[in-house]
């Protein structure tokens, strides 16, 4: 993998050290928790991010910001929740512009079983379309799956928005584990000795996501798990066959996609992916 297309999330252990060592890009997680956008904290947050870029000696072309995801629910029924989400996302956008970063990852915010797929698609597409209406042509939004059990609603949202600036961030770890969580399974680690009957993912579920979303995908989050919960393991540690995943990505999505490693530790993941 080309190092210019590889990024590391800042929540990963020793992220800044590893980014500098390998010459890869950075995906900032500083806006993920909405409190970081509060008045009196916002300026300090952006200042830290600017200092990180300077210390790493990289330009904003090798930086992505992850937007806030705490209580961001675009398909909420209560309009006041939708309005609050919009305010937080606009604050994060302002942070992106102050940094000179033109790419932001956001979550779908879907809570399965609470919102029907038809409602989710209708409300979410309208929300993101409105959000992008006043944004410049050089700003790009990547909508990420989290608890989403199926890829079709996200496909339909992108198609309804019909804006080349809005694409998918496919989180393969979430896709591998979400089916288990959404069927009433636990989000805690699975123990084969105490629960030998539980079926875990064989890793092939993510292939369906890639084929369904195809060229709508512009960015990926890579981490691995066994399908029992969202473990954020290194990319080699789980049931997903990463070389096969990358092969399918190149076939279905093209060569110009970008990838952020989102494992808790990435000491082995970075050289592994750079070697593929």
Backbone as numpy.savetxt, mean C-alpha at the origin, in Angstrom:
# Nx Ny Nz CAx CAy CAz Cx Cy Cz
15.81 -7.25 -10.07 14.97 -6.05 -10.07 15.84 -4.80 -10.07
15.45 -3.81 -10.87 16.16 -2.54 -10.95 16.02 -1.79 -9.61
17.14 -1.39 -9.03 17.08 -0.72 -7.72 16.34 0.62 -7.79
16.25 1.21 -8.99 15.52 2.46 -9.13 14.01 2.27 -9.03
13.55 1.01 -9.07 12.13 0.71 -8.93 11.80 0.07 -7.58
12.81 -0.03 -6.72 12.62 -0.66 -5.42 12.70 0.37 -4.32
11.74 0.28 -3.38 11.63 1.21 -2.26 11.53 0.40 -0.96
11.79 1.07 0.14 11.64 0.44 1.45 10.79 1.35 2.33
9.82 0.75 3.04 8.97 1.49 3.96 9.76 1.89 5.19
9.52 3.09 5.68 10.32 3.60 6.79 10.01 2.92 8.13
8.89 2.17 8.22 8.64 1.47 9.49 9.51 0.23 9.63
10.14 -0.20 8.54 11.00 -1.37 8.58 12.25 -1.07 9.42
12.72 -2.04 10.15 13.87 -1.85 11.04 15.10 -1.40 10.26
15.78 -0.39 10.78 16.98 0.16 10.15 16.74 0.61 8.72
15.54 1.11 8.45 15.16 1.45 7.08 16.11 2.46 6.44
16.40 3.55 7.12 17.23 4.59 6.52 18.64 4.07 6.21
19.17 3.27 7.09 20.49 2.68 6.87 20.48 1.78 5.65
19.45 0.95 5.51 19.37 0.01 4.40 19.12 0.72 3.07
18.30 1.76 3.11 18.04 2.54 1.89 19.33 3.14 1.36
20.12 3.71 2.26 21.37 4.33 1.84 22.37 3.28 1.37
22.44 2.17 2.07 23.39 1.11 1.73 23.14 0.54 0.34
21.87 0.37 -0.01 21.54 -0.29 -1.28 21.16 0.69 -2.39
21.05 1.97 -2.07 20.74 2.96 -3.09 19.34 2.84 -3.65
18.38 2.44 -2.79 17.00 2.28 -3.24 16.16 3.48 -2.78
14.87 3.45 -3.10 13.98 4.54 -2.76 13.35 4.39 -1.38
12.62 5.42 -0.98 12.00 5.47 0.34 10.49 5.65 0.21
9.73 4.88 1.01 8.30 5.15 1.15 8.06 5.60 2.58
7.71 6.87 2.72 7.52 7.46 4.04 6.21 6.97 4.67
6.29 6.57 5.93 5.11 6.19 6.70 4.72 7.24 7.73
5.31 8.41 7.64 5.13 9.43 8.67 3.71 9.98 8.75
2.95 9.92 7.65 1.59 10.44 7.65 0.55 9.36 7.97
0.98 8.13 8.15 0.03 7.02 8.30 -0.92 7.22 9.48
-0.38 7.65 10.59 -1.21 7.93 11.77 -1.61 9.39 11.70
-2.90 9.64 11.66 -3.42 10.98 11.36 -2.93 12.06 12.32
-2.60 11.68 13.53 -2.15 12.67 14.51 -0.93 13.44 14.01
-0.11 12.80 13.18 1.10 13.45 12.67 0.78 14.64 11.79
-0.50 14.77 11.38 -0.93 15.87 10.52 -1.56 17.01 11.31
-1.66 16.86 12.63 -2.26 17.89 13.47 -1.45 19.18 13.43
-2.15 20.29 13.62 -1.48 21.58 13.71 -0.50 21.54 14.88
0.70 22.02 14.66 1.73 21.98 15.69 2.62 20.77 15.58
2.16 19.72 14.87 2.96 18.51 14.67 3.35 18.39 13.19
2.47 18.88 12.33 2.65 18.76 10.89 4.00 19.29 10.43
4.35 20.51 10.82 5.60 21.12 10.37 6.81 20.31 10.82
6.75 19.80 12.04 7.86 18.99 12.55 7.98 17.68 11.78
6.82 17.10 11.45 6.82 15.85 10.68 7.46 16.04 9.32
7.05 17.08 8.61 7.60 17.36 7.28 9.08 17.68 7.36
9.49 18.40 8.41 10.90 18.75 8.59 11.75 17.49 8.75
11.25 16.53 9.50 11.98 15.26 9.68 12.12 14.53 8.36
11.06 14.51 7.57 11.09 13.83 6.28 12.06 14.50 5.32
12.08 15.84 5.33 13.04 16.56 4.49 14.48 16.24 4.91
14.69 16.15 6.20 16.04 15.84 6.69 16.44 14.42 6.29
15.48 13.50 6.32 15.76 12.12 5.88 16.23 12.10 4.44
15.53 12.83 3.57 15.91 12.87 2.15 17.32 13.44 1.99
17.60 14.50 2.72 18.92 15.12 2.63 20.02 14.18 3.11
19.76 13.52 4.24 20.76 12.59 4.80 21.01 11.41 3.86
19.96 10.98 3.17 20.08 9.85 2.25 20.71 10.27 0.93
20.64 11.55 0.63 21.18 12.04 -0.62 20.39 11.59 -1.83
19.07 11.47 -1.67 18.23 11.06 -2.79 17.21 12.15 -3.11
16.77 12.15 -4.36 15.79 13.13 -4.79 14.38 12.64 -4.56
13.43 13.53 -4.76 12.03 13.18 -4.53 11.49 12.21 -5.59
12.25 12.02 -6.68 11.84 11.02 -7.67 12.00 9.61 -7.12
12.71 9.47 -6.01 12.87 8.16 -5.37 12.15 8.12 -4.03
11.06 8.91 -3.93 10.28 8.96 -2.69 8.79 8.84 -2.97
8.11 8.13 -2.09 6.66 7.96 -2.12 6.17 8.23 -0.70
5.02 8.85 -0.56 4.41 9.03 0.76 3.22 8.11 0.92
3.13 7.48 2.06 1.93 6.72 2.41 1.00 7.66 3.16
-0.22 7.79 2.68 -1.18 8.67 3.32 -1.75 8.10 4.61
-2.54 8.89 5.32 -3.15 8.41 6.56 -4.17 7.32 6.29
-4.26 6.36 7.21 -5.26 5.30 7.04 -6.10 5.07 8.29
-5.79 5.73 9.38 -6.58 5.54 10.59 -7.94 6.23 10.45
-9.01 5.44 10.52 -10.39 5.93 10.38 -10.62 6.69 9.08
-9.95 6.31 8.02 -10.21 6.89 6.70 -11.13 5.92 5.97
-12.41 6.27 5.88 -13.42 5.37 5.31 -14.22 6.13 4.26
-13.76 6.14 3.01 -14.43 6.92 1.97 -15.88 6.51 1.71
-16.21 5.25 2.01 -17.57 4.78 1.74 -18.46 4.87 2.98
-18.03 5.62 3.99 -18.83 5.74 5.21 -20.22 6.29 4.90
-21.20 5.83 5.65 -22.58 6.28 5.47 -22.78 7.67 6.08
-22.14 7.91 7.21 -22.23 9.21 7.87 -21.33 10.21 7.14
-21.91 11.25 6.60 -21.15 12.21 5.78 -20.06 12.91 6.57
-20.22 13.02 7.90 -19.20 13.72 8.68 -17.89 12.91 8.71
-17.99 11.58 8.64 -16.79 10.75 8.59 -16.10 10.91 7.24
-16.88 11.01 6.19 -16.33 11.22 4.85 -15.62 12.57 4.78
-16.23 13.58 5.36 -15.64 14.92 5.35 -14.34 14.95 6.16
-14.32 14.23 7.30 -13.10 14.17 8.11 -11.98 13.46 7.35
-12.33 12.40 6.63 -11.34 11.68 5.83 -10.75 12.59 4.77
-11.60 13.36 4.13 -11.13 14.27 3.08 -10.17 15.31 3.66
-10.48 15.84 4.83 -9.59 16.83 5.44 -8.21 16.24 5.73
-8.19 15.04 6.29 -6.92 14.40 6.61 -6.11 14.11 5.34
-6.77 13.64 4.30 -6.07 13.33 3.07 -5.55 14.59 2.39
-6.30 15.68 2.48 -5.82 16.94 1.93 -4.61 17.46 2.72
-4.59 17.22 4.02 -3.43 17.59 4.82 -2.20 16.80 4.37
-2.40 15.50 4.14 -1.29 14.67 3.68 -0.81 15.10 2.30
-1.75 15.46 1.45 -1.39 15.96 0.12 -0.52 17.21 0.25
-0.91 18.11 1.17 -0.13 19.33 1.37 1.29 18.97 1.81
1.41 17.94 2.64 2.73 17.48 3.05 3.54 16.97 1.86
2.88 16.23 0.98 3.56 15.75 -0.23 4.10 16.91 -1.05
3.28 17.94 -1.22 3.70 19.07 -2.05 4.84 19.85 -1.41
4.82 19.97 -0.08 5.92 20.66 0.59 7.23 19.89 0.44
7.12 18.57 0.38 8.30 17.73 0.20 8.74 17.67 -1.26
7.80 17.94 -2.17 8.08 17.78 -3.59 7.86 16.36 -4.07
7.09 15.58 -3.30 6.79 14.19 -3.65 5.47 14.15 -4.39
5.41 13.42 -5.50 4.19 13.44 -6.32 3.45 12.12 -6.35
3.75 11.23 -5.40 3.04 9.94 -5.33 2.61 9.67 -3.90
1.33 9.30 -3.73 0.81 8.99 -2.40 -0.02 7.72 -2.45
0.25 6.83 -1.50 -0.50 5.59 -1.34 -1.61 5.82 -0.32
-2.81 5.33 -0.61 -3.94 5.43 0.31 -4.61 4.06 0.41
-5.30 3.81 1.49 -6.03 2.56 1.66 -7.46 2.70 1.14
-8.03 1.57 0.74 -9.45 1.61 0.36 -10.32 1.95 1.57
-9.91 1.53 2.76 -10.70 1.76 3.97 -11.89 0.83 4.11
-11.97 -0.17 3.25 -13.13 -1.06 3.27 -13.18 -1.91 4.53
-14.37 -1.95 5.15 -14.65 -2.87 6.24 -15.64 -3.88 5.69
-15.19 -5.09 5.35 -16.08 -6.06 4.72 -17.28 -6.40 5.61
-18.37 -6.73 4.97 -19.64 -7.08 5.62 -20.39 -5.87 6.16
-19.69 -4.76 6.40 -20.38 -3.55 6.83 -20.87 -2.76 5.62
-20.07 -2.76 4.55 -20.42 -2.03 3.33 -20.54 -3.00 2.17
-21.69 -3.02 1.53 -21.88 -3.88 0.37 -20.96 -3.44 -0.77
-20.52 -4.38 -1.58 -19.60 -4.04 -2.68 -20.13 -2.94 -3.60
-21.44 -2.97 -3.93 -22.00 -1.96 -4.83 -21.91 -0.57 -4.23
-22.20 -0.47 -2.93 -22.11 0.81 -2.22 -20.65 1.27 -2.15
-19.79 0.35 -1.81 -18.35 0.62 -1.71 -17.82 1.18 -3.03
-18.16 0.55 -4.14 -17.67 1.01 -5.44 -18.22 2.39 -5.78
-19.52 2.58 -5.59 -20.16 3.85 -5.93 -19.59 5.00 -5.10
-19.55 4.83 -3.78 -19.13 5.91 -2.90 -17.63 6.16 -2.99
-16.85 5.10 -3.08 -15.40 5.26 -3.12 -14.94 5.92 -4.41
-15.51 5.51 -5.52 -15.10 6.11 -6.79 -15.45 7.60 -6.82
-16.61 7.96 -6.27 -17.00 9.37 -6.20 -16.05 10.15 -5.28
-15.69 9.54 -4.16 -14.80 10.20 -3.19 -13.44 10.49 -3.80
-12.83 9.47 -4.40 -11.47 9.65 -4.93 -11.47 10.56 -6.16
-12.53 10.48 -6.93 -12.63 11.37 -8.09 -12.69 12.83 -7.63
-13.49 13.09 -6.60 -13.59 14.43 -6.04 -12.26 14.87 -5.45
-11.59 13.95 -4.74 -10.30 14.27 -4.14 -9.28 14.71 -5.18
-9.29 14.08 -6.34 -8.31 14.36 -7.37 -8.68 15.56 -8.25
-9.92 16.04 -8.13 -10.38 17.12 -9.02 -9.51 18.37 -8.97
-9.00 18.71 -7.79 -8.22 19.94 -7.66 -6.72 19.67 -7.54
-6.31 18.45 -7.87 -4.90 18.10 -7.78 -4.24 18.26 -9.15
-2.96 18.65 -9.18 -2.27 18.89 -10.45 -2.01 17.60 -11.23
-1.69 17.77 -12.49 -1.49 16.63 -13.38 -0.30 15.76 -12.98
0.64 16.32 -12.23 1.83 15.54 -11.88 1.67 14.77 -10.57
0.49 14.82 -9.97 0.26 14.12 -8.70 -0.45 12.79 -8.96
0.07 11.72 -8.35 -0.46 10.38 -8.60 -0.90 9.72 -7.29
-2.03 9.04 -7.36 -2.63 8.37 -6.21 -2.67 6.88 -6.45
-2.22 6.10 -5.46 -2.24 4.64 -5.55 -3.15 4.10 -4.45
-4.25 3.46 -4.84 -5.22 2.95 -3.87 -4.89 1.50 -3.53
-4.72 1.23 -2.24 -4.21 -0.06 -1.75 -5.30 -0.90 -1.10
-5.30 -2.19 -1.41 -6.16 -3.17 -0.74 -5.62 -3.47 0.66
-6.52 -3.69 1.61 -6.10 -4.09 2.96 -6.92 -5.30 3.41
-8.13 -5.07 3.89 -9.02 -6.17 4.28 -9.87 -6.65 3.11
-9.73 -6.02 1.97 -10.54 -6.33 0.80 -10.45 -7.83 0.46
-11.57 -8.54 0.41 -11.51 -9.97 0.15 -11.40 -10.34 -1.32
-11.78 -9.43 -2.21 -11.80 -9.72 -3.64 -11.28 -8.52 -4.43
-10.67 -8.75 -5.59 -10.11 -7.64 -6.37 -11.11 -6.89 -7.24
-12.26 -7.48 -7.52 -13.18 -6.87 -8.48 -13.67 -5.48 -8.08
-14.05 -5.22 -6.81 -14.47 -3.85 -6.46 -13.40 -2.80 -6.70
-12.16 -3.12 -6.39 -11.08 -2.17 -6.62 -10.88 -1.93 -8.11
-11.00 -2.98 -8.89 -10.96 -2.83 -10.35 -12.04 -1.87 -10.82
-13.27 -2.06 -10.31 -14.40 -1.23 -10.74 -14.24 0.22 -10.29
-13.66 0.42 -9.11 -13.42 1.78 -8.62 -12.46 2.52 -9.55
-11.37 1.89 -9.91 -10.40 2.51 -10.80 -11.03 2.83 -12.15
-11.83 1.90 -12.65 -12.46 2.12 -13.96 -13.48 3.26 -13.91
-14.21 3.38 -12.81 -15.19 4.45 -12.68 -14.52 5.81 -12.51
-13.41 5.86 -11.82 -12.68 7.12 -11.66 -12.14 7.58 -13.01
-11.64 6.63 -13.79 -11.20 6.90 -15.17 -10.23 8.08 -15.23
-9.17 8.00 -14.43 -8.17 9.05 -14.37 -6.80 8.38 -14.38
-5.95 8.66 -15.36 -4.65 7.99 -15.44 -3.75 8.28 -14.25
-4.09 9.29 -13.45 -3.30 9.60 -12.25 -3.64 8.67 -11.09
-4.73 7.94 -11.19 -5.20 7.08 -10.09 -5.04 5.62 -10.49
-4.21 4.91 -9.77 -3.95 3.51 -10.05 -3.96 2.71 -8.75
-3.69 1.44 -8.86 -3.74 0.52 -7.72 -2.35 0.34 -7.13
-2.28 0.30 -5.81 -1.13 -0.26 -5.10 -1.58 -1.62 -4.61
-1.09 -2.69 -5.22 -1.48 -4.03 -4.79 -0.54 -4.50 -3.69
-1.10 -4.70 -2.52 -0.34 -5.26 -1.40 -0.54 -6.77 -1.44
0.51 -7.49 -1.84 0.37 -8.93 -2.03 0.23 -9.66 -0.68
0.83 -9.11 0.36 0.68 -9.73 1.68 -0.75 -9.63 2.18
-1.38 -8.47 1.96 -2.78 -8.32 2.35 -3.67 -9.24 1.53
-3.40 -9.34 0.24 -4.21 -10.21 -0.62 -4.10 -11.66 -0.19
-2.92 -12.06 0.27 -2.71 -13.44 0.71 -3.42 -13.75 2.01
-3.55 -12.75 2.89 -4.12 -12.98 4.22 -5.56 -12.53 4.38
-6.03 -11.62 3.54 -7.34 -11.00 3.77 -8.48 -12.00 3.73
-8.39 -13.00 2.87 -9.46 -14.00 2.81 -9.66 -14.68 4.14
-8.58 -15.00 4.81 -8.66 -15.66 6.12 -9.29 -14.72 7.14
-8.85 -13.48 7.19 -9.38 -12.51 8.16 -10.86 -12.28 7.91
-11.23 -12.11 6.64 -12.60 -11.75 6.31 -13.58 -12.90 6.41
-13.09 -14.12 6.54 -13.99 -15.26 6.77 -14.15 -15.54 8.25
-13.76 -14.60 9.06 -13.95 -14.76 10.50 -12.76 -15.35 11.20
-11.63 -15.49 10.51 -10.43 -16.04 11.11 -9.78 -15.01 12.03
-8.75 -15.46 12.71 -8.07 -14.59 13.65 -7.00 -13.76 12.96
-6.72 -12.61 13.51 -5.61 -11.81 13.00 -4.35 -12.07 13.82
-4.44 -13.02 14.75 -3.27 -13.39 15.55 -2.52 -14.52 14.85
-1.24 -14.72 15.22 -0.47 -15.78 14.58 -1.13 -17.15 14.72
-1.03 -17.93 13.67 -1.61 -19.27 13.66 -0.60 -20.27 14.20
-1.05 -21.14 15.07 -0.19 -22.17 15.63 -0.66 -23.53 15.13
0.14 -24.18 14.31 -0.25 -25.45 13.69 -0.48 -26.55 14.72
0.19 -26.47 15.88 0.05 -27.51 16.89 -1.29 -27.40 17.63
-1.73 -26.16 17.88 -2.98 -25.98 18.62 -4.19 -25.91 17.71
-3.98 -25.63 16.43 -5.09 -25.53 15.48 -4.68 -26.18 14.16
-4.46 -27.50 14.16 -3.95 -28.17 12.96 -4.95 -28.23 11.82
-6.24 -27.97 12.11 -7.27 -28.10 11.07 -7.37 -26.87 10.18
-6.79 -25.77 10.61 -6.95 -24.54 9.83 -6.20 -24.64 8.51
-6.85 -24.22 7.46 -6.20 -24.17 6.16 -5.51 -22.82 6.01
-4.30 -22.83 5.53 -3.59 -21.59 5.27 -3.43 -21.43 3.77
-3.14 -20.21 3.35 -3.02 -19.93 1.92 -1.82 -20.63 1.32
-2.00 -21.12 0.09 -0.85 -21.69 -0.63 -0.13 -20.63 -1.43
-0.57 -19.37 -1.31 0.11 -18.27 -1.97 -0.38 -17.95 -3.36
-1.28 -18.77 -3.90 -1.70 -18.55 -5.29 -2.85 -17.56 -5.41
-3.48 -17.19 -4.29 -4.59 -16.23 -4.34 -4.17 -14.92 -4.97
-2.92 -14.53 -4.71 -2.44 -13.26 -5.23 -2.40 -13.24 -6.76
-2.26 -14.41 -7.38 -2.25 -14.46 -8.85 -3.57 -13.93 -9.42
-4.67 -14.27 -8.76 -5.98 -13.79 -9.21 -6.07 -12.27 -9.12
-5.52 -11.71 -8.06 -5.51 -10.25 -7.90 -4.71 -9.59 -9.03
-3.56 -10.14 -9.34 -2.72 -9.55 -10.38 -3.40 -9.64 -11.74
-3.99 -10.79 -12.03 -4.66 -10.96 -13.34 -5.89 -10.06 -13.45
-6.65 -9.92 -12.36 -7.88 -9.12 -12.39 -7.58 -7.63 -12.53
-6.55 -7.16 -11.83 -6.25 -5.72 -11.82 -5.27 -5.33 -12.93
-4.40 -6.23 -13.32 -3.52 -6.06 -14.47 -2.88 -4.69 -14.58
-3.07 -4.02 -15.72 -2.40 -2.72 -15.96 -2.91 -1.59 -15.09
-3.95 -1.82 -14.31 -4.42 -0.81 -13.36 -3.43 -0.66 -12.20
-2.58 -1.66 -12.02 -1.61 -1.64 -10.93 -0.38 -0.84 -11.37
0.01 0.09 -10.53 1.23 0.86 -10.80 2.30 0.63 -9.74
1.86 0.25 -8.53 2.79 0.12 -7.42 2.41 -1.13 -6.62
3.41 -1.75 -5.99 3.18 -2.94 -5.17 3.78 -2.75 -3.78
3.15 -3.39 -2.80 3.75 -3.59 -1.49 4.07 -5.07 -1.36
5.33 -5.36 -1.05 5.79 -6.74 -0.93 6.13 -7.07 0.52
5.53 -8.13 1.01 5.90 -8.80 2.25 5.20 -10.15 2.18
5.55 -11.08 3.03 5.04 -12.44 2.90 4.38 -12.90 4.20
3.58 -13.95 4.11 2.93 -14.58 5.26 2.42 -15.95 4.82
1.83 -16.69 5.76 1.31 -18.01 5.40 -0.19 -17.99 5.14
-0.77 -16.80 5.10 -2.19 -16.67 4.85 -3.04 -16.66 6.09
-2.45 -16.97 7.25 -3.25 -17.02 8.47 -3.43 -15.65 9.12
-2.47 -14.76 8.89 -2.61 -13.38 9.37 -1.57 -12.51 8.68
-1.73 -11.22 8.81 -0.91 -10.24 8.10 0.40 -10.03 8.85
1.36 -10.94 8.64 2.56 -10.99 9.46 3.66 -10.02 9.04
3.63 -9.54 7.82 4.67 -8.64 7.29 6.06 -9.23 7.46
6.20 -10.51 7.03 7.50 -11.20 7.07 8.36 -10.76 5.89
9.63 -11.12 5.95 10.51 -10.88 4.80 9.94 -11.61 3.59
10.28 -11.14 2.41 9.59 -11.60 1.21 9.80 -13.10 0.92
10.85 -13.69 1.46 11.10 -15.12 1.22 10.39 -16.01 2.23
9.79 -15.42 3.29 9.28 -16.19 4.43 7.76 -16.25 4.42
7.22 -17.16 3.63 5.78 -17.31 3.54 5.41 -18.23 2.40
4.12 -18.27 2.11 3.64 -19.22 1.10 3.65 -18.66 -0.31
3.89 -17.36 -0.48 3.93 -16.80 -1.82 5.30 -17.04 -2.46
5.27 -17.51 -3.70 6.48 -17.74 -4.48 6.81 -16.42 -5.19
7.74 -15.66 -4.64 8.01 -14.31 -5.13 8.53 -14.29 -6.57
9.44 -15.19 -6.98 9.83 -15.18 -8.40 8.64 -15.40 -9.34
7.70 -16.28 -8.94 6.51 -16.50 -9.77 5.61 -15.26 -9.77
5.50 -14.63 -8.63 4.70 -13.41 -8.54 5.28 -12.34 -9.46
6.60 -12.15 -9.41 7.24 -11.15 -10.25 7.10 -11.48 -11.74
7.18 -12.76 -12.06 7.01 -13.18 -13.45 5.62 -12.82 -13.96
4.61 -13.06 -13.14 3.24 -12.73 -13.53 3.04 -11.21 -13.61
3.65 -10.49 -12.69 3.56 -9.03 -12.71 4.11 -8.48 -14.03
5.25 -8.98 -14.44 5.85 -8.49 -15.69 4.96 -8.81 -16.89
4.27 -9.93 -16.83 3.39 -10.32 -17.92 2.11 -9.50 -17.93
1.51 -9.27 -16.77 0.19 -8.64 -16.68 0.25 -7.13 -16.48
1.33 -6.63 -15.89 1.38 -5.22 -15.50 2.45 -4.43 -16.22
3.41 -5.09 -16.81 4.49 -4.39 -17.50 5.74 -4.28 -16.64
6.77 -3.71 -17.23 8.07 -3.63 -16.57 8.26 -2.37 -15.74
7.37 -1.39 -15.89 7.62 -0.09 -15.26 6.96 0.08 -13.91
6.55 -1.02 -13.28 5.94 -0.93 -11.95 7.03 -0.66 -10.91
6.61 -0.17 -9.74 7.51 0.03 -8.63 7.06 -0.86 -7.47
8.01 -1.17 -6.58 7.76 -2.09 -5.47 8.32 -1.51 -4.18
7.52 -1.48 -3.15 7.99 -1.13 -1.81 7.99 -2.38 -0.94
9.13 -2.65 -0.31 9.20 -3.73 0.68 8.57 -3.22 1.96
7.59 -3.98 2.47 6.88 -3.57 3.69 6.98 -4.64 4.77
8.12 -5.29 4.85 8.33 -6.28 5.91 8.91 -5.57 7.14
8.66 -6.16 8.31 9.17 -5.54 9.54 10.69 -5.46 9.52
11.33 -6.44 8.90 12.77 -6.43 8.69 13.02 -6.72 7.22
14.02 -6.07 6.65 14.26 -6.23 5.21 15.73 -6.51 4.89
16.47 -6.99 5.88 17.89 -7.25 5.67 18.14 -8.23 4.52
17.31 -9.25 4.42 17.46 -10.26 3.37 16.62 -9.94 2.15
15.49 -9.27 2.36 14.56 -9.02 1.25 15.16 -8.12 0.17
15.92 -7.12 0.57 16.46 -6.18 -0.41 17.42 -6.87 -1.37
18.49 -7.52 -0.86 19.39 -8.20 -1.83 18.70 -9.31 -2.61
17.71 -9.96 -1.98 16.98 -11.02 -2.68 16.24 -10.45 -3.89
15.49 -9.37 -3.70 14.74 -8.78 -4.80 15.64 -8.14 -5.85
16.74 -7.54 -5.42 17.66 -6.94 -6.36 18.32 -7.98 -7.26
18.33 -9.23 -6.77 18.93 -10.31 -7.54 17.97 -10.99 -8.48
16.68 -10.60 -8.45 15.68 -11.24 -9.31 15.47 -10.46 -10.60
